[in-house]
PDB file of C-alpha atoms in Angstrom:
ATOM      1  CA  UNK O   1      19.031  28.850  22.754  1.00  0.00           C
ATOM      2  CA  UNK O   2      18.186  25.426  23.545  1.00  0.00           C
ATOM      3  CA  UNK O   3      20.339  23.564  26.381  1.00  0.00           C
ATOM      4  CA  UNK O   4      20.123  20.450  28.486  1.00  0.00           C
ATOM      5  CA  UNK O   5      18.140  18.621  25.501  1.00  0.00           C
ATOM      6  CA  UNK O   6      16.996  15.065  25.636  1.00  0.00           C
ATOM      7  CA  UNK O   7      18.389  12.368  23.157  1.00  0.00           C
ATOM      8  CA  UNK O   8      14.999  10.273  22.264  1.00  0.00           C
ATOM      9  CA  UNK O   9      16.087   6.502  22.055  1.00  0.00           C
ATOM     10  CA  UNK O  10      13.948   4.063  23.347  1.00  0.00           C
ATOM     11  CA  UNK O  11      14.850   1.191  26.156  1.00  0.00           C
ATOM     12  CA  UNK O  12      11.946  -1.353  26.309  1.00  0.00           C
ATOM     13  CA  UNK O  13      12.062  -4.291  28.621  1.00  0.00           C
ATOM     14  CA  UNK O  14      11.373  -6.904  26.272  1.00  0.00           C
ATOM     15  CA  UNK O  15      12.729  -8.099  22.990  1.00  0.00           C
ATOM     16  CA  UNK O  16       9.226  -7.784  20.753  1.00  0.00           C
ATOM     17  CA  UNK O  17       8.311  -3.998  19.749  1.00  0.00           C
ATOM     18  CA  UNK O  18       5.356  -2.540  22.452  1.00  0.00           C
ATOM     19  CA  UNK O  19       1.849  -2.352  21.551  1.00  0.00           C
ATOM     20  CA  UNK O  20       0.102  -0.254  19.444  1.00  0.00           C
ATOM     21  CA  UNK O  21      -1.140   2.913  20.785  1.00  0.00           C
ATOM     22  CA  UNK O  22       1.616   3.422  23.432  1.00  0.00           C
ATOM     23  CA  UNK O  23       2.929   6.717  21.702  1.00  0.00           C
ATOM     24  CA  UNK O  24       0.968  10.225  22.981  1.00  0.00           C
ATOM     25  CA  UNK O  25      -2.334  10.907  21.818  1.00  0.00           C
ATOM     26  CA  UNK O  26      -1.234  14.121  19.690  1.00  0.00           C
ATOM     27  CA  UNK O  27       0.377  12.018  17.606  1.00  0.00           C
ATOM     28  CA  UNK O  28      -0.620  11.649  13.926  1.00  0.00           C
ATOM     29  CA  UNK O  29      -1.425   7.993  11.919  1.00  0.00           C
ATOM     30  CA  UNK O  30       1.039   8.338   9.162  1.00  0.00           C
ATOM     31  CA  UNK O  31      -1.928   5.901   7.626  1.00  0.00           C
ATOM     32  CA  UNK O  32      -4.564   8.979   7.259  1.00  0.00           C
ATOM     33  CA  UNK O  33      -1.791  11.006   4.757  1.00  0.00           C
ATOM     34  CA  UNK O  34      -1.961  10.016   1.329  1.00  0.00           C
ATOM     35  CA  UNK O  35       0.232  12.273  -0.106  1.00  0.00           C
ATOM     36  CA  UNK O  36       2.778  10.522   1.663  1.00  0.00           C
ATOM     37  CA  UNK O  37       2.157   6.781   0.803  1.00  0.00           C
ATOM     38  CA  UNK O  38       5.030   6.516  -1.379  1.00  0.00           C
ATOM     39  CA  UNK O  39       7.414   8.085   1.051  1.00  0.00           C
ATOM     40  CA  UNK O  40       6.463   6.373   4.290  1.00  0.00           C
ATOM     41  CA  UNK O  41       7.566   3.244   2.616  1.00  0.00           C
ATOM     42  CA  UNK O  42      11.228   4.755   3.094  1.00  0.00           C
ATOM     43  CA  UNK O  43      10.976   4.774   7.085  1.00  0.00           C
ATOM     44  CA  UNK O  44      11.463   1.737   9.378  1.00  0.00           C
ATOM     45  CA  UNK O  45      11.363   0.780  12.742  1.00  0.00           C
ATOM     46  CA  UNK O  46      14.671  -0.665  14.259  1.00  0.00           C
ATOM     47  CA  UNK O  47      15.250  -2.611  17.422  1.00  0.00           C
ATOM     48  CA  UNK O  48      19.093  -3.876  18.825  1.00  0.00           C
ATOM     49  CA  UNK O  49      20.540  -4.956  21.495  1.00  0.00           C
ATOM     50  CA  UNK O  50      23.148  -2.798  23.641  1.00  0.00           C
ATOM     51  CA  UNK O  51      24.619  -3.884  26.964  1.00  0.00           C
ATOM     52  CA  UNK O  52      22.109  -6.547  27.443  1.00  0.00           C
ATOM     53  CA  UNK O  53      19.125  -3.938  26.958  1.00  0.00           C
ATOM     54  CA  UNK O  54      17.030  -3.851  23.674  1.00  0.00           C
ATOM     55  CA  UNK O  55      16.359  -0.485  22.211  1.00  0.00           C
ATOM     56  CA  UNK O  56      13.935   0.915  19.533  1.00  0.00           C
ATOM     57  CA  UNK O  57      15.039   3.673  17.302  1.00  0.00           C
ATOM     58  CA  UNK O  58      13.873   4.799  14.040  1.00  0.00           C
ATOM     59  CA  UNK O  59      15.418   5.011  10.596  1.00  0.00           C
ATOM     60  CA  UNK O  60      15.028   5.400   6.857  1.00  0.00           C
ATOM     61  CA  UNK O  61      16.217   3.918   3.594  1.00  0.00           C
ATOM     62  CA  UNK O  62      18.091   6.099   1.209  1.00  0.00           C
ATOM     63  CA  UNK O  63      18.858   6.139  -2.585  1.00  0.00           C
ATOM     64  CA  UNK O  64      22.416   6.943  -4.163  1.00  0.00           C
ATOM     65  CA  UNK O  65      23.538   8.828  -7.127  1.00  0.00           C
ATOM     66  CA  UNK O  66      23.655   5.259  -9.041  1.00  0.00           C
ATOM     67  CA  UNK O  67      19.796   4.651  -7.786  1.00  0.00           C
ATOM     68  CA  UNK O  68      21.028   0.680  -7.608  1.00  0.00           C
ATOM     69  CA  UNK O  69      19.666  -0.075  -4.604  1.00  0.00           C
ATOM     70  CA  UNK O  70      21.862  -0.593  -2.094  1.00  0.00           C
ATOM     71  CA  UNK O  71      20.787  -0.839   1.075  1.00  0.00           C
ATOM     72  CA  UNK O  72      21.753   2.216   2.801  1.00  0.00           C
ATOM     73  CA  UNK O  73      20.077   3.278   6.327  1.00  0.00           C
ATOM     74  CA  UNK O  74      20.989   6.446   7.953  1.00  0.00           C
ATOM     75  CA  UNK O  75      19.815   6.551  12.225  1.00  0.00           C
ATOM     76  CA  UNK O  76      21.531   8.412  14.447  1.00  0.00           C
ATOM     77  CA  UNK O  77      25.007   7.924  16.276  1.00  0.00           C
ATOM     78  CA  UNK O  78      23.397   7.920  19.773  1.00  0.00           C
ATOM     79  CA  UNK O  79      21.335   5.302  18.772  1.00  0.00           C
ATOM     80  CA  UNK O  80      24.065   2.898  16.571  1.00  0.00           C
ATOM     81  CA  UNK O  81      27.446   3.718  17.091  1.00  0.00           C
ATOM     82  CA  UNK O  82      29.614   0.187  17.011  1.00  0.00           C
ATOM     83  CA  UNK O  83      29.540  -2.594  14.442  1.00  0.00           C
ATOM     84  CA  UNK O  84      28.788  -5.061  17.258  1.00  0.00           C
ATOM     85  CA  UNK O  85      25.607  -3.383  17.938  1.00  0.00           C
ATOM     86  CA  UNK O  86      24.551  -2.684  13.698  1.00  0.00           C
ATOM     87  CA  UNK O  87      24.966  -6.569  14.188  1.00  0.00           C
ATOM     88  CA  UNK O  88      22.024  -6.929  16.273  1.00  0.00           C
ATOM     89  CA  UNK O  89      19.529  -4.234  14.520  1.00  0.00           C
ATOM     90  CA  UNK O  90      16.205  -5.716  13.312  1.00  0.00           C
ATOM     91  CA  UNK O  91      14.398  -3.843  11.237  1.00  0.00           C
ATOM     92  CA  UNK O  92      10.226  -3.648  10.669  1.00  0.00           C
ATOM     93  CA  UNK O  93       9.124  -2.056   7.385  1.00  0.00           C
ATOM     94  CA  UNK O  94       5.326  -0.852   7.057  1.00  0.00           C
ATOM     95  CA  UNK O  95       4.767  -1.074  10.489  1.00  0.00           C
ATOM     96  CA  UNK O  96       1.142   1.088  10.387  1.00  0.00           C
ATOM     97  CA  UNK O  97      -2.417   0.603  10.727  1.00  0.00           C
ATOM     98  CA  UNK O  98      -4.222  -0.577   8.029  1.00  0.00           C
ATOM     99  CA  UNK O  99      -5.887   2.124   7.665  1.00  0.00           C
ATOM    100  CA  UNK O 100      -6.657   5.723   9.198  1.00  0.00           C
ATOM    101  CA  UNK O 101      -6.705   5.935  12.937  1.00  0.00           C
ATOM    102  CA  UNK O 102      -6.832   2.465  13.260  1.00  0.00           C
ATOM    103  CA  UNK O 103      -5.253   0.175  16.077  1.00  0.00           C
ATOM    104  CA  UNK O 104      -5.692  -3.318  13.477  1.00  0.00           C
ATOM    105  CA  UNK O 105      -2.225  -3.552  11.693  1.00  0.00           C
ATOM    106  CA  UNK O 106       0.205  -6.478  10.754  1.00  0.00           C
ATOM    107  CA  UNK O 107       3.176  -7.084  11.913  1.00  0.00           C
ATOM    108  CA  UNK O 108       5.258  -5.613   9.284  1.00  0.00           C
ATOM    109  CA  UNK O 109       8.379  -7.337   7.096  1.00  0.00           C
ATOM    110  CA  UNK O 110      11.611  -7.835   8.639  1.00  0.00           C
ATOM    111  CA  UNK O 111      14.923  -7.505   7.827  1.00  0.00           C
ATOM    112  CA  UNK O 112      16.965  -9.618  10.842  1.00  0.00           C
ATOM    113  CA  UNK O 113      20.105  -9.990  10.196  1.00  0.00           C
ATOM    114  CA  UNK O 114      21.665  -6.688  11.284  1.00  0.00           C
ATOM    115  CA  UNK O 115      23.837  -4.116   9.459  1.00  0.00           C
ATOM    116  CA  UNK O 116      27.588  -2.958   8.614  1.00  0.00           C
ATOM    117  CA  UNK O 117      28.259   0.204  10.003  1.00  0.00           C
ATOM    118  CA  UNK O 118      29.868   2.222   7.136  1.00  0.00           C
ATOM    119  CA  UNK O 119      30.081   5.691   8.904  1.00  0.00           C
ATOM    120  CA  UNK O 120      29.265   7.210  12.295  1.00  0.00           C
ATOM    121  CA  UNK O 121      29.843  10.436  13.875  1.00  0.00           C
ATOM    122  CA  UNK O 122      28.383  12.213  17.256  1.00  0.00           C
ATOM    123  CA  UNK O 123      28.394  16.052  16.365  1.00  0.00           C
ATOM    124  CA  UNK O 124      26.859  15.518  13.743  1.00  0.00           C
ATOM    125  CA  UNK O 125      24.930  12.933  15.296  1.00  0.00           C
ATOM    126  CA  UNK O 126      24.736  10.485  12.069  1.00  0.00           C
ATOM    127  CA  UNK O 127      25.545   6.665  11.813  1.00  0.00           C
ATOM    128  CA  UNK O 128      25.005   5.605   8.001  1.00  0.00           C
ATOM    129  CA  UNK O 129      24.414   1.451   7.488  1.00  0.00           C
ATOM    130  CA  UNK O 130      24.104  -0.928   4.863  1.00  0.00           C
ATOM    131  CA  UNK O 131      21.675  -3.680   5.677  1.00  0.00           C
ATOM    132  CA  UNK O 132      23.108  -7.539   5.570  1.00  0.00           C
ATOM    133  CA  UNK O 133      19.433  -8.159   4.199  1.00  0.00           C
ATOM    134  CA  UNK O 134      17.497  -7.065   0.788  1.00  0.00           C
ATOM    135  CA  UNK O 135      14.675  -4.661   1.787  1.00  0.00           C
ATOM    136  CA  UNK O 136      11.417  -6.490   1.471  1.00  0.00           C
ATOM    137  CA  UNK O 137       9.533  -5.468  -1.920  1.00  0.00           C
ATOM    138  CA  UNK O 138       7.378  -1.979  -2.155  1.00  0.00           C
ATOM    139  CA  UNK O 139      10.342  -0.131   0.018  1.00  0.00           C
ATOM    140  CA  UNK O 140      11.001   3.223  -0.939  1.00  0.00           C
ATOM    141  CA  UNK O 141      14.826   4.761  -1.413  1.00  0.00           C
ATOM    142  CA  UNK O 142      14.599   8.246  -0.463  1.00  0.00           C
ATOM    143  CA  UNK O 143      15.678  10.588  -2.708  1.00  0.00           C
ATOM    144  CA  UNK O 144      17.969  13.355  -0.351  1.00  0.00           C
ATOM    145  CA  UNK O 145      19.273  16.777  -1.054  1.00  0.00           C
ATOM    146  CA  UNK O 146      22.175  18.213   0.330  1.00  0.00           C
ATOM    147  CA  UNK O 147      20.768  22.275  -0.214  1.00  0.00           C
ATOM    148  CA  UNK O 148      19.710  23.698   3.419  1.00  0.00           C
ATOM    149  CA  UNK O 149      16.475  24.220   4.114  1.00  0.00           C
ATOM    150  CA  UNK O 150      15.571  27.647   4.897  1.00  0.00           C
ATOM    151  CA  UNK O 151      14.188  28.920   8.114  1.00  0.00           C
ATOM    152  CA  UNK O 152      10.624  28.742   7.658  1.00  0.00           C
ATOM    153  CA  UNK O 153      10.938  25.841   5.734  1.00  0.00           C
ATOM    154  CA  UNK O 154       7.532  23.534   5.512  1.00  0.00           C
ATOM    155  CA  UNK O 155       9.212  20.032   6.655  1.00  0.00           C
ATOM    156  CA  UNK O 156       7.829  16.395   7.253  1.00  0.00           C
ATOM    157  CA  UNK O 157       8.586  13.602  10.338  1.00  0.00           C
ATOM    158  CA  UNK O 158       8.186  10.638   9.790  1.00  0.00           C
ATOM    159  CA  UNK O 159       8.904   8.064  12.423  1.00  0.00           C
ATOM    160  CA  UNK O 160       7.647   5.542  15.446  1.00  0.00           C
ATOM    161  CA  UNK O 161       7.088   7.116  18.802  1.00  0.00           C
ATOM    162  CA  UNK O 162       7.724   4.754  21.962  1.00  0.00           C
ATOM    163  CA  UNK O 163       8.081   1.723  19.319  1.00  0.00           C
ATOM    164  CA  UNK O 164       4.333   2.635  18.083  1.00  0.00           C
ATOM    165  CA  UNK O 165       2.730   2.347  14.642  1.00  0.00           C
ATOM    166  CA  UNK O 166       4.293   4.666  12.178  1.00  0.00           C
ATOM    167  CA  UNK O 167       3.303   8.408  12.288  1.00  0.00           C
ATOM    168  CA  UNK O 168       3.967  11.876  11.100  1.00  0.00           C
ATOM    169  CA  UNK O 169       4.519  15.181  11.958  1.00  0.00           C
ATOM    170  CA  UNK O 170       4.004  18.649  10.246  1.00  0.00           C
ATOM    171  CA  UNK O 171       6.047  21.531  10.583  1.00  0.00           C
ATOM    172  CA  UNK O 172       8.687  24.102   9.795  1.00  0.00           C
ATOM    173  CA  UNK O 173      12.643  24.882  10.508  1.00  0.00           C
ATOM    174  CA  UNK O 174      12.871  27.706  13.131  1.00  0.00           C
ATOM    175  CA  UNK O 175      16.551  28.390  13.199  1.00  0.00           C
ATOM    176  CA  UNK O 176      19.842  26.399  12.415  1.00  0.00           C
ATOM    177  CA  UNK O 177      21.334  25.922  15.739  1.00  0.00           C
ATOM    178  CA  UNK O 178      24.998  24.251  16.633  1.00  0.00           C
ATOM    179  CA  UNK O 179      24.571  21.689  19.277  1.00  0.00           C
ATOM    180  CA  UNK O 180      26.622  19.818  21.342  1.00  0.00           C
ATOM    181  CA  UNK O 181      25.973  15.625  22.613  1.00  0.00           C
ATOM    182  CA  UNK O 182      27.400  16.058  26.344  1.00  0.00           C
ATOM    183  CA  UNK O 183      28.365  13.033  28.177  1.00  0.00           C
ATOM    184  CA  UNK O 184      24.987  12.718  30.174  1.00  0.00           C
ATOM    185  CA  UNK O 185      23.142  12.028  26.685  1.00  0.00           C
ATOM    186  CA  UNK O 186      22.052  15.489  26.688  1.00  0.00           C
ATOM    187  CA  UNK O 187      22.954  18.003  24.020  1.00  0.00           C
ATOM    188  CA  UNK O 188      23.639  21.548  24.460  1.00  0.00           C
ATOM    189  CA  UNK O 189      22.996  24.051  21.728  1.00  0.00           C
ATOM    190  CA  UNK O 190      23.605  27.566  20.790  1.00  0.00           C
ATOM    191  CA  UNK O 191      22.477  29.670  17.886  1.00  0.00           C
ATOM    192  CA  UNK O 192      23.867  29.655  14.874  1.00  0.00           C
ATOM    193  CA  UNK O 193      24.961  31.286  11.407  1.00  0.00           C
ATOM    194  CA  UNK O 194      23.066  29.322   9.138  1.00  0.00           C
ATOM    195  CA  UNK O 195      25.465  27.517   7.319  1.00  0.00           C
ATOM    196  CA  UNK O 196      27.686  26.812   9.864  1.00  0.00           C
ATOM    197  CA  UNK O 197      24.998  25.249  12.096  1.00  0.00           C
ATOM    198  CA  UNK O 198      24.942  21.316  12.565  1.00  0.00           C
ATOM    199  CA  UNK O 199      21.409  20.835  13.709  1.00  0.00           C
ATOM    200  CA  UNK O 200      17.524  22.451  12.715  1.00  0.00           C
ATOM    201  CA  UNK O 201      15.231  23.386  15.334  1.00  0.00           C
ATOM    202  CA  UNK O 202      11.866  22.152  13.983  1.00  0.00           C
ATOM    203  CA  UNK O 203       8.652  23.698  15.774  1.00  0.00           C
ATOM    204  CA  UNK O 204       5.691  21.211  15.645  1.00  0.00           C
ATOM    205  CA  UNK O 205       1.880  22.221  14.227  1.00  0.00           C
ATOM    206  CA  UNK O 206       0.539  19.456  13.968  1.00  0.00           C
ATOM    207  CA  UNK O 207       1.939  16.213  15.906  1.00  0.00           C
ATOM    208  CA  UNK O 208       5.392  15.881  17.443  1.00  0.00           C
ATOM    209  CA  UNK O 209       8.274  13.116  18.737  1.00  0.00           C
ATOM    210  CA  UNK O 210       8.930  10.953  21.403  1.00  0.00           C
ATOM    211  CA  UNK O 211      11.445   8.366  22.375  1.00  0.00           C
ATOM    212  CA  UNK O 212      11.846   5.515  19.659  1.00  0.00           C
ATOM    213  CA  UNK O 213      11.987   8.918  17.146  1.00  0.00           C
ATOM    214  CA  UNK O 214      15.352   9.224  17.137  1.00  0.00           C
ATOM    215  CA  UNK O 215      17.410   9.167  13.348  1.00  0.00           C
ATOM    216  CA  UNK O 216      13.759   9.328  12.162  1.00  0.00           C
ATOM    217  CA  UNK O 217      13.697  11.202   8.847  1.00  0.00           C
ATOM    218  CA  UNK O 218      12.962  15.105   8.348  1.00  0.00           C
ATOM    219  CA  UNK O 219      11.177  15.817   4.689  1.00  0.00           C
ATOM    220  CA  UNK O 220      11.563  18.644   2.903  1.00  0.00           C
ATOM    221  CA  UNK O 221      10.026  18.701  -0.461  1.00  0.00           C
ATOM    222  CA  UNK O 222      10.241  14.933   0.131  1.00  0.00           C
ATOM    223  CA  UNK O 223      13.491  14.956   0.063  1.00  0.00           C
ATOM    224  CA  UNK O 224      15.186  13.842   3.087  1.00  0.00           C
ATOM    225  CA  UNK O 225      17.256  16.702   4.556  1.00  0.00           C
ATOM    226  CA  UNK O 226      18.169  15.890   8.228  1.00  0.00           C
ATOM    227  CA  UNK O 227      17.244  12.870  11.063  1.00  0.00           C
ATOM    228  CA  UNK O 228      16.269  13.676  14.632  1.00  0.00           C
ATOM    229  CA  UNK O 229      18.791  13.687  17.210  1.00  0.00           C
ATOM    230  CA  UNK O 230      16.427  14.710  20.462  1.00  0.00           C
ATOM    231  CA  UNK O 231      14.558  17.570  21.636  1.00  0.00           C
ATOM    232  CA  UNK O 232      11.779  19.004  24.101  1.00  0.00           C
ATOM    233  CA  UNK O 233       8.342  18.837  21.781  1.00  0.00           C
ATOM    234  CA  UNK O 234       5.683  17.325  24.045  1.00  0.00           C
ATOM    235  CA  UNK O 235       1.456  17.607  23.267  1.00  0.00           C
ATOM    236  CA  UNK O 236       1.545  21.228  25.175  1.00  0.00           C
ATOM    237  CA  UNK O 237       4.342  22.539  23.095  1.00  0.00           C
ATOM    238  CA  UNK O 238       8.535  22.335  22.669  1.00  0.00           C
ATOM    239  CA  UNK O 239      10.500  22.431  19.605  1.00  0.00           C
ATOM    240  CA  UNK O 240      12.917  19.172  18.705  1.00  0.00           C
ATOM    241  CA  UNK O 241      16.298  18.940  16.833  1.00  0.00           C
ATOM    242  CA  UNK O 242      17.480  17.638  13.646  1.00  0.00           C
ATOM    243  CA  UNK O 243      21.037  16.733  12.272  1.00  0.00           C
ATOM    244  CA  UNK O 244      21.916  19.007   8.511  1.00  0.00           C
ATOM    245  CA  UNK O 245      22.314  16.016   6.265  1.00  0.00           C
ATOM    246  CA  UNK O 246      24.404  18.271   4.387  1.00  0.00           C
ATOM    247  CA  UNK O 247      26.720  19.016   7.578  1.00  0.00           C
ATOM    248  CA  UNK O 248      26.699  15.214   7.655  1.00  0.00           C
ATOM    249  CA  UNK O 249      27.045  14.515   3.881  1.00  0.00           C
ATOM    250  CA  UNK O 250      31.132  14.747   3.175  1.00  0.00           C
ATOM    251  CA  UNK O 251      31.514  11.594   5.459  1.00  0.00           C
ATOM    252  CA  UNK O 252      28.573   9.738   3.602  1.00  0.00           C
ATOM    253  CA  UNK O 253      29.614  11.070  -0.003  1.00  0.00           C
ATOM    254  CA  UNK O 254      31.025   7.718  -1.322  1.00  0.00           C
ATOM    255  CA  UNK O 255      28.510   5.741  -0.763  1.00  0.00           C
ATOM    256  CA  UNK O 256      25.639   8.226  -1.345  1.00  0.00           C
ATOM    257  CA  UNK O 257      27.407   9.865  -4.291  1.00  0.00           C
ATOM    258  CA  UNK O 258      29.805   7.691  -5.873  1.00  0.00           C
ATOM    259  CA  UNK O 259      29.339   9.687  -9.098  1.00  0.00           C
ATOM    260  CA  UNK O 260      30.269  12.977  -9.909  1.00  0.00           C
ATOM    261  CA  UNK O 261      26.476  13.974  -9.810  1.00  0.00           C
TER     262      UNK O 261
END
């Protein structure tokens, strides 16, 4: 069991996103993985505003059934969970080195003028936008899939740790576990049947997340399958938590699946 978890937003001081190289030094370039080019291009960095303190978070761009490109953007509730503060969000697309283990990137595109909030919950953490703003050109729209994955499952992270260049993680799901957000921002969790559980406890191998993760994506088969809610993974160790898109997916299903397919 897994109780008295962090949440993993990001306060920063300031309203520009920190400098490269602030996130731990286990963490992977998402630059050195070329398998993943095409999918990386799905995940963006987003800064807003909340009680007079800017945040960082992280989210990704997702397809619908109608593939017409709407501008959908799931993140998670405990980082964007009022209209007034989707109206603030900025976000940075291809913000990564330019090229493997590198510090020398650009600044990334920008989308600036905030979001709509469409749907929001907090157990399942989940908050699903659409973007006032047209993605910048060479975006990708994730495809999603609402199956479980399996304990054992091979999954991907891909996200911005402490506001940092893009990077990614390698793993597997250890267990489905139902979790809890308590009122101090931490979550409590206990096992789980595994379809009734609402989040995945993902154990790191190689690289892991840190504040400015949170609603960062979770790949499975490239398909996104969950976003990060918080968790305990450090460079010595610790597992972290992901929301079940498909324990999130029958408040999302008409706009992600406005079809019958």
């Amino acid at each position: 069991n897994a109780a008295g978890v962090a949440l993993k937003a990001n306060a920063i001081a300031g309203a520009e996103t920190r400098a490269a190289g602030d996130s731990a030094s286990c963490q992977l370039d998402s630059s050195c993985y070329a398998d993943y080019a095409t999918i990386r291009n799905s995940v963006a960095l987003i800064k807003y505003l909340q009680n007079g303190v800017y945040y960082q978070c992280t989210a990704t761009l997702l397809n619908n059934t109608q593939a017409n490109r709407v501008p959908y953007v799931a993140t998670a509730n405990h980082c964007i969970s009022k209209q007034t503060i989707a109206s603030t969000m900025e976000s940075t697309w291809f913000f990564r080195s330019n090229s493997c283990n590198s510090l020398a990137y650009s600044s990334g595109k920008k989308s600036r003028n905030g979001a709509t909030l469409l749907s929001t919950n907090t157990n399942p953490d989940f908050t699903l936008l659409r973007l006032n703003d047209t993605p910048p050109t060479g975006v990708t729209y994730a495809g999603w899939s609402t199956g479980k994955a399996a304990n054992g499952a091979s999954v991907v992270g891909i996200h911005h740790p402490s506001g940092d260049l893009q990077k990614i993680s390698f793993g597997a799901v250890k267990y489905s576990l139902n979790c809890t957000i308590n009122a101090d921002t931490t979550m409590s969790c206990a096992n789980s049947s595994s379809s009734t559980g609402n989040m995945y406890q993902v154990t790191w191998s190689k690289g892991i997340t840190e504040v400015g993760s949170s609603g960062s994506a979770l790949f499975a088969s490239n398909k996104f399958v969950g976003l990060l809610s918080g968790g305990s993974s450090t460079c010595y160790g610790g597992d972290d938590l992901y929301t079940r898109f498909d324990q999130a997916f029958s408040a999302l299903r008409s706009w992600l699946a406005p079809s019958a397919s």
